[in-house]
CSV table of C-alpha atoms in Angstrom, one decimal:
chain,number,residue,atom,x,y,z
A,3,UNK,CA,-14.8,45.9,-128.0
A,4,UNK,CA,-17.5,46.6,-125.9
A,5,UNK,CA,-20.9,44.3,-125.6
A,6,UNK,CA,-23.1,48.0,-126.1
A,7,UNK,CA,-23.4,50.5,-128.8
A,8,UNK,CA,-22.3,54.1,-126.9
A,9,UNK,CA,-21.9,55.6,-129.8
A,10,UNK,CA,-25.3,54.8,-131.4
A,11,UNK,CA,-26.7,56.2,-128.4
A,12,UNK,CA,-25.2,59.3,-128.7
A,13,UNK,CA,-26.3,60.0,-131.8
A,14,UNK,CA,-29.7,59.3,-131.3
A,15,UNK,CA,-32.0,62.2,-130.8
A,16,UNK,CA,-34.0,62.6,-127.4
A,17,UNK,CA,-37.8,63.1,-128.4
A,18,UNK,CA,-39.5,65.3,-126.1
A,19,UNK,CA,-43.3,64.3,-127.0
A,20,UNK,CA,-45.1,63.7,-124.6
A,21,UNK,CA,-42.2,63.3,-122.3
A,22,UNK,CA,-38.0,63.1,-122.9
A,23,UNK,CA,-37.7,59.8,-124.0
A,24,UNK,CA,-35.2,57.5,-126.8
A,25,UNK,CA,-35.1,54.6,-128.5
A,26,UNK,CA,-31.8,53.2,-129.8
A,27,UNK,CA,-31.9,50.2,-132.1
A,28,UNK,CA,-29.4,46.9,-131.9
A,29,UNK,CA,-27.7,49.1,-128.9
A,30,UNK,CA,-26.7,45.1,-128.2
A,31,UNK,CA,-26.4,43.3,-131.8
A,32,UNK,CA,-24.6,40.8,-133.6
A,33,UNK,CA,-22.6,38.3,-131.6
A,34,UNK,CA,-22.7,40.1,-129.0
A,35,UNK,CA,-26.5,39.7,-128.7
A,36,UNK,CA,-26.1,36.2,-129.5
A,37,UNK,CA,-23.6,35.6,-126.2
A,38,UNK,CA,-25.6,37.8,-124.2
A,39,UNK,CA,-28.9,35.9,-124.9
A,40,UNK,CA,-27.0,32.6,-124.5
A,41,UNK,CA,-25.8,33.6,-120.7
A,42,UNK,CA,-29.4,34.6,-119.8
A,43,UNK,CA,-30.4,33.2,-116.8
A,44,UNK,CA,-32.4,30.4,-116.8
A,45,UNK,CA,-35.8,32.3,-115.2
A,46,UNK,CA,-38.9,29.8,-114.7
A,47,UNK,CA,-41.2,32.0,-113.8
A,48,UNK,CA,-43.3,35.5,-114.3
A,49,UNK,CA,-42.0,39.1,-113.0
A,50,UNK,CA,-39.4,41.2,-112.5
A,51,UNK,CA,-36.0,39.4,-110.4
A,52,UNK,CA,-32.9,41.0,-108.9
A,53,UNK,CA,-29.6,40.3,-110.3
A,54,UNK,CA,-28.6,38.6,-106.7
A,55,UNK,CA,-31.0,36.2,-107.2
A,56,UNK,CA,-30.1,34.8,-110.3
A,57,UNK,CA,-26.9,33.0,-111.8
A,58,UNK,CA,-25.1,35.7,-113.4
A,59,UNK,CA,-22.6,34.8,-115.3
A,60,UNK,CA,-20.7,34.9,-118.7
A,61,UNK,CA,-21.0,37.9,-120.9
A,62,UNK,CA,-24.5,38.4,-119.7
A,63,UNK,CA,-22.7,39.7,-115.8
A,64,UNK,CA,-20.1,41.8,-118.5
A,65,UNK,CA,-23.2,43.6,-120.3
A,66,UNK,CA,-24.8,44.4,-116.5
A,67,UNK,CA,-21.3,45.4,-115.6
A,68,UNK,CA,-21.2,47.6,-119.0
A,69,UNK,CA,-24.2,49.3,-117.9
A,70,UNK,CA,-23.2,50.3,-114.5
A,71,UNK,CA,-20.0,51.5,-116.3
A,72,UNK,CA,-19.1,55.2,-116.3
A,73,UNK,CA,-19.7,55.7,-120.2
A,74,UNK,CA,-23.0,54.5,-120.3
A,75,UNK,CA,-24.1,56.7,-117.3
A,76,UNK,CA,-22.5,59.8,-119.1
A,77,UNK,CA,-24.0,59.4,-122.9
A,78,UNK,CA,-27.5,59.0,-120.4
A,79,UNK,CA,-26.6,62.3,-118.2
A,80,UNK,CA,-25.8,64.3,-121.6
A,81,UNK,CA,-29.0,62.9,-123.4
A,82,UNK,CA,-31.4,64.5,-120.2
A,83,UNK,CA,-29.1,67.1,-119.6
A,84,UNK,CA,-28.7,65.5,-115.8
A,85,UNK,CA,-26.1,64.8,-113.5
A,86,UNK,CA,-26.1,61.4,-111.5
A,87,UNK,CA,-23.2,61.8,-109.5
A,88,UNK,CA,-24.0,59.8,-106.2
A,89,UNK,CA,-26.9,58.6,-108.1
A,90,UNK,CA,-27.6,55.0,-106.8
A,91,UNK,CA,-28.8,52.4,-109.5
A,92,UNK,CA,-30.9,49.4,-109.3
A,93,UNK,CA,-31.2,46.1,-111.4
A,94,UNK,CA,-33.9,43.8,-112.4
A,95,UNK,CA,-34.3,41.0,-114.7
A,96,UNK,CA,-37.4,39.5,-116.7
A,97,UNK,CA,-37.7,36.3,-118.2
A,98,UNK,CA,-41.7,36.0,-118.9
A,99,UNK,CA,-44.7,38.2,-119.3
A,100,UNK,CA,-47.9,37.3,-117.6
A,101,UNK,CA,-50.7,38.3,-119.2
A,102,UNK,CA,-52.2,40.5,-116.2
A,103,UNK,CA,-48.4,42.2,-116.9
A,104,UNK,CA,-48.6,45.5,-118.9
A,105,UNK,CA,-51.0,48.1,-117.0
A,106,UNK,CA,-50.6,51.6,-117.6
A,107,UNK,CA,-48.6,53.2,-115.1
A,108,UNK,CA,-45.5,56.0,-114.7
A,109,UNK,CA,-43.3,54.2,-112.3
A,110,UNK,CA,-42.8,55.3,-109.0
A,111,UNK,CA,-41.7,59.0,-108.1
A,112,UNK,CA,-38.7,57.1,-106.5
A,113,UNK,CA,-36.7,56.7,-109.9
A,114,UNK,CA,-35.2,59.1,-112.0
A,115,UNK,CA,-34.2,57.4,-115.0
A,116,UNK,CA,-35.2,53.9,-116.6
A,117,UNK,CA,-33.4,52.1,-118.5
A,118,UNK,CA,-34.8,48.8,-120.1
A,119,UNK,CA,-32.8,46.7,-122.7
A,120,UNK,CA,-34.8,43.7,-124.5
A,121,UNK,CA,-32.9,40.8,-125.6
A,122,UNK,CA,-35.2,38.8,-127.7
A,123,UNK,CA,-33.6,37.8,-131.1
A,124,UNK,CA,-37.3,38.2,-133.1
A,125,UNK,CA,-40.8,39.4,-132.0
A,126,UNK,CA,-43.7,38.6,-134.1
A,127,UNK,CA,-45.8,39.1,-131.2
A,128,UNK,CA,-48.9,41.5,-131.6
A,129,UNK,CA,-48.6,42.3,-127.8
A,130,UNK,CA,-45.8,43.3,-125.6
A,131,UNK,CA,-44.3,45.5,-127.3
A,132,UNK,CA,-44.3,48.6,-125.2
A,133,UNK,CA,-46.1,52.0,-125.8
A,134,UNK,CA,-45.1,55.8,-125.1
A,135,UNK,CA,-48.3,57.2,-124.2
A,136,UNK,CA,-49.8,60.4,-124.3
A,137,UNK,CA,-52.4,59.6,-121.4
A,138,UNK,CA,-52.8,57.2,-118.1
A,139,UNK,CA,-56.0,56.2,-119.7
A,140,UNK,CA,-55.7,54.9,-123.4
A,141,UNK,CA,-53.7,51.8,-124.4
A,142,UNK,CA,-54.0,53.7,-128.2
A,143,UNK,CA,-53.1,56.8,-127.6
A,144,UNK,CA,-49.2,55.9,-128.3
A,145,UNK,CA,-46.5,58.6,-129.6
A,146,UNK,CA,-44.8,55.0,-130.4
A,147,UNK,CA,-44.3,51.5,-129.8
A,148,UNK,CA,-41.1,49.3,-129.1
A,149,UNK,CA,-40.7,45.9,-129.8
A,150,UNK,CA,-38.9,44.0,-127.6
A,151,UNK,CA,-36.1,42.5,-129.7
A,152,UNK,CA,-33.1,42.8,-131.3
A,153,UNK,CA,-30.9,44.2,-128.1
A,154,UNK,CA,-33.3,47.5,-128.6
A,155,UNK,CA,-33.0,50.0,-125.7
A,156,UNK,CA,-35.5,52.3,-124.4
A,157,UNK,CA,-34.2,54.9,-121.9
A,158,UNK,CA,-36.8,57.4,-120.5
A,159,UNK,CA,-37.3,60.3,-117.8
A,160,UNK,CA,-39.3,59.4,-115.0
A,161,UNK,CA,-42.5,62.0,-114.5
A,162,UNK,CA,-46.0,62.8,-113.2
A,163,UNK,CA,-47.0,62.0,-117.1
A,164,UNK,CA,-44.3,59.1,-118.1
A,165,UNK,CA,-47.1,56.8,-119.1
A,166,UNK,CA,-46.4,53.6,-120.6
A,167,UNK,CA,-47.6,49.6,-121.1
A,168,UNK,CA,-48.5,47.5,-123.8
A,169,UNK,CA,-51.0,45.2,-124.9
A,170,UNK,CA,-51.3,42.0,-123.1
A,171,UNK,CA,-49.0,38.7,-123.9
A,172,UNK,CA,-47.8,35.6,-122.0
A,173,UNK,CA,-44.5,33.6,-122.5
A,174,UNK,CA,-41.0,34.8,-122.8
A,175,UNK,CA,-40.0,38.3,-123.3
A,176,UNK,CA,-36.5,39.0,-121.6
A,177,UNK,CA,-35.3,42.7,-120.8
A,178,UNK,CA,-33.3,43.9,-118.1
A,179,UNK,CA,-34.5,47.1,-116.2
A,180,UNK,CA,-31.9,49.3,-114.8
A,181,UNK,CA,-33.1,52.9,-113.0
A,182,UNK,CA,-30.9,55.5,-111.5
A,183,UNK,CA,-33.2,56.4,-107.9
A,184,UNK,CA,-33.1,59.0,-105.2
A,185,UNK,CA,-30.6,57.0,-102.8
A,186,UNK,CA,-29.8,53.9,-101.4
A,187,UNK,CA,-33.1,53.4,-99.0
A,188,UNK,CA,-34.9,53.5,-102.5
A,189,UNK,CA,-32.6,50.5,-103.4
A,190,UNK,CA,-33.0,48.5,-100.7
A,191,UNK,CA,-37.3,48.7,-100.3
A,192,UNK,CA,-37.1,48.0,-104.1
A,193,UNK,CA,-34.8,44.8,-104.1
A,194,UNK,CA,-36.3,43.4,-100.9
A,195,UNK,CA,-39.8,43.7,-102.7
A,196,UNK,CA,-38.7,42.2,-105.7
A,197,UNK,CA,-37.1,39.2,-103.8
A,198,UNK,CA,-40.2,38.9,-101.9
A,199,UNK,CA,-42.6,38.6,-104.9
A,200,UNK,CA,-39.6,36.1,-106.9
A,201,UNK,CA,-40.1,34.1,-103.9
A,202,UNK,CA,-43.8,33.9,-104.4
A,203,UNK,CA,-43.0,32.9,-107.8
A,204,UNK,CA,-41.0,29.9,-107.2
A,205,UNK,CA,-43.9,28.7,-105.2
A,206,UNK,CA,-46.8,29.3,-108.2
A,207,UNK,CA,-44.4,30.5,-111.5
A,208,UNK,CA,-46.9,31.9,-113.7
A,209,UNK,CA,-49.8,32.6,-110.8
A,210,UNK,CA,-49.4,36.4,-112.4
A,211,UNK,CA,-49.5,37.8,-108.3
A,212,UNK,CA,-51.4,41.2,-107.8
A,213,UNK,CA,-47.9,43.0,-106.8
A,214,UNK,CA,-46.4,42.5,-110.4
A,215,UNK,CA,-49.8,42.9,-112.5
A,216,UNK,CA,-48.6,46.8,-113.4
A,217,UNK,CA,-45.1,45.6,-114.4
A,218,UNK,CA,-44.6,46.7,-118.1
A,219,UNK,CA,-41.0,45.8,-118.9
């Protein structure tokens, strides 16, 4: 049995207000979430990490290698109506929000889909818990908000008006973010800035540097 809940996925409706967007629920749960958040990688400081360099392991490297899977890419392509044939994907990993973290933003016009999967057992947090907006300009003006726990995924289509962030909080919040992009080149500017600003990290772990200050995860 599989670490992720395809079926639940399947069934859940795409909402179209104010842009194609889902929300599925313990799409990790149970043990499985248990494992999964067990395996973490052990992630000392603020922003958003490349797989390559962390230790991935255990059934946290079998729930990345899930994602990447065939199954998962068709339930997304038949949710969007979309074909990603040839479509390249890209990782990154989260360990800790800073509290600059969270700006409104779209996400670049690079990436087509993104994926982001939270694996916190329990939020009782007020912030970080991430908003659908209907504008670039108000925090408030939310179609709806997602906690970040319980192996709860968020998939969304990238546009000019995919607006998004939350309010601010610091300390741990894990999620993995997974986007299907234009091509490779998109891959490799992407991972070589995200190793560049994790290597600013190790060197000031919760300094919350300008480049990750729109991150909201």
């Amino acid at each position: 049995m599989g670490l992720i809940d395809i079926d639940a996925l399947r069934a859940t409706p795409l909402k179209t207000d104010p842009y194609d967007y889902l929300v599925v629920p313990g799409f990790v749960s149970g043990e499985a979430l248990t494992q999964v958040i067990a395996d973490f990688p052990d992630i000392q400081s603020t922003g958003s990490i490349p797989p390559s360099e962390l230790d991935i392991h255990g059934r946290f490297d079998a729930l990345l290698e899930e994602m990447k899977g065939p199954a998962f890419q068709k339930a997304i392509e038949e949710k969007f109506g979309l074909d990603l044939t040839g479509r390249p994907t890209m990782f990154t990993v989260r360990g800790h929000c800073a509290r600059n973290n969270g700006k409104i933003h779209t996400d670049t016009e690079s990436k087509i889909i993104t994926v982001l999967l939270y694996l916190n057992e329990e939020w009782e947090a007020g912030g970080g818990r991430l908003r659908v907006l209907r504008s670039g300009t108000d925090l408030n003006d939310a179609a709806e908000e997602v906690s970040p726990n319980g192996g709860t995924l968020l998939v969304f289509r990238r546009s000019d008006n995919s607006w998004h962030g939350h309010e601010p909080f610091e300390g741990q919040r894990r999620a993995i973010q997974m986007n299907w992009v234009r091509d490779e080149a998109v891959v490799e500017h992407e991972q070589r800035r995200h190793r560049f600003t994790a290597f600013l990290k190790k060197l000031n772990p919760f300094g919350g540097a300008r480049a990750a200050a729109r991150e909201a995860m």
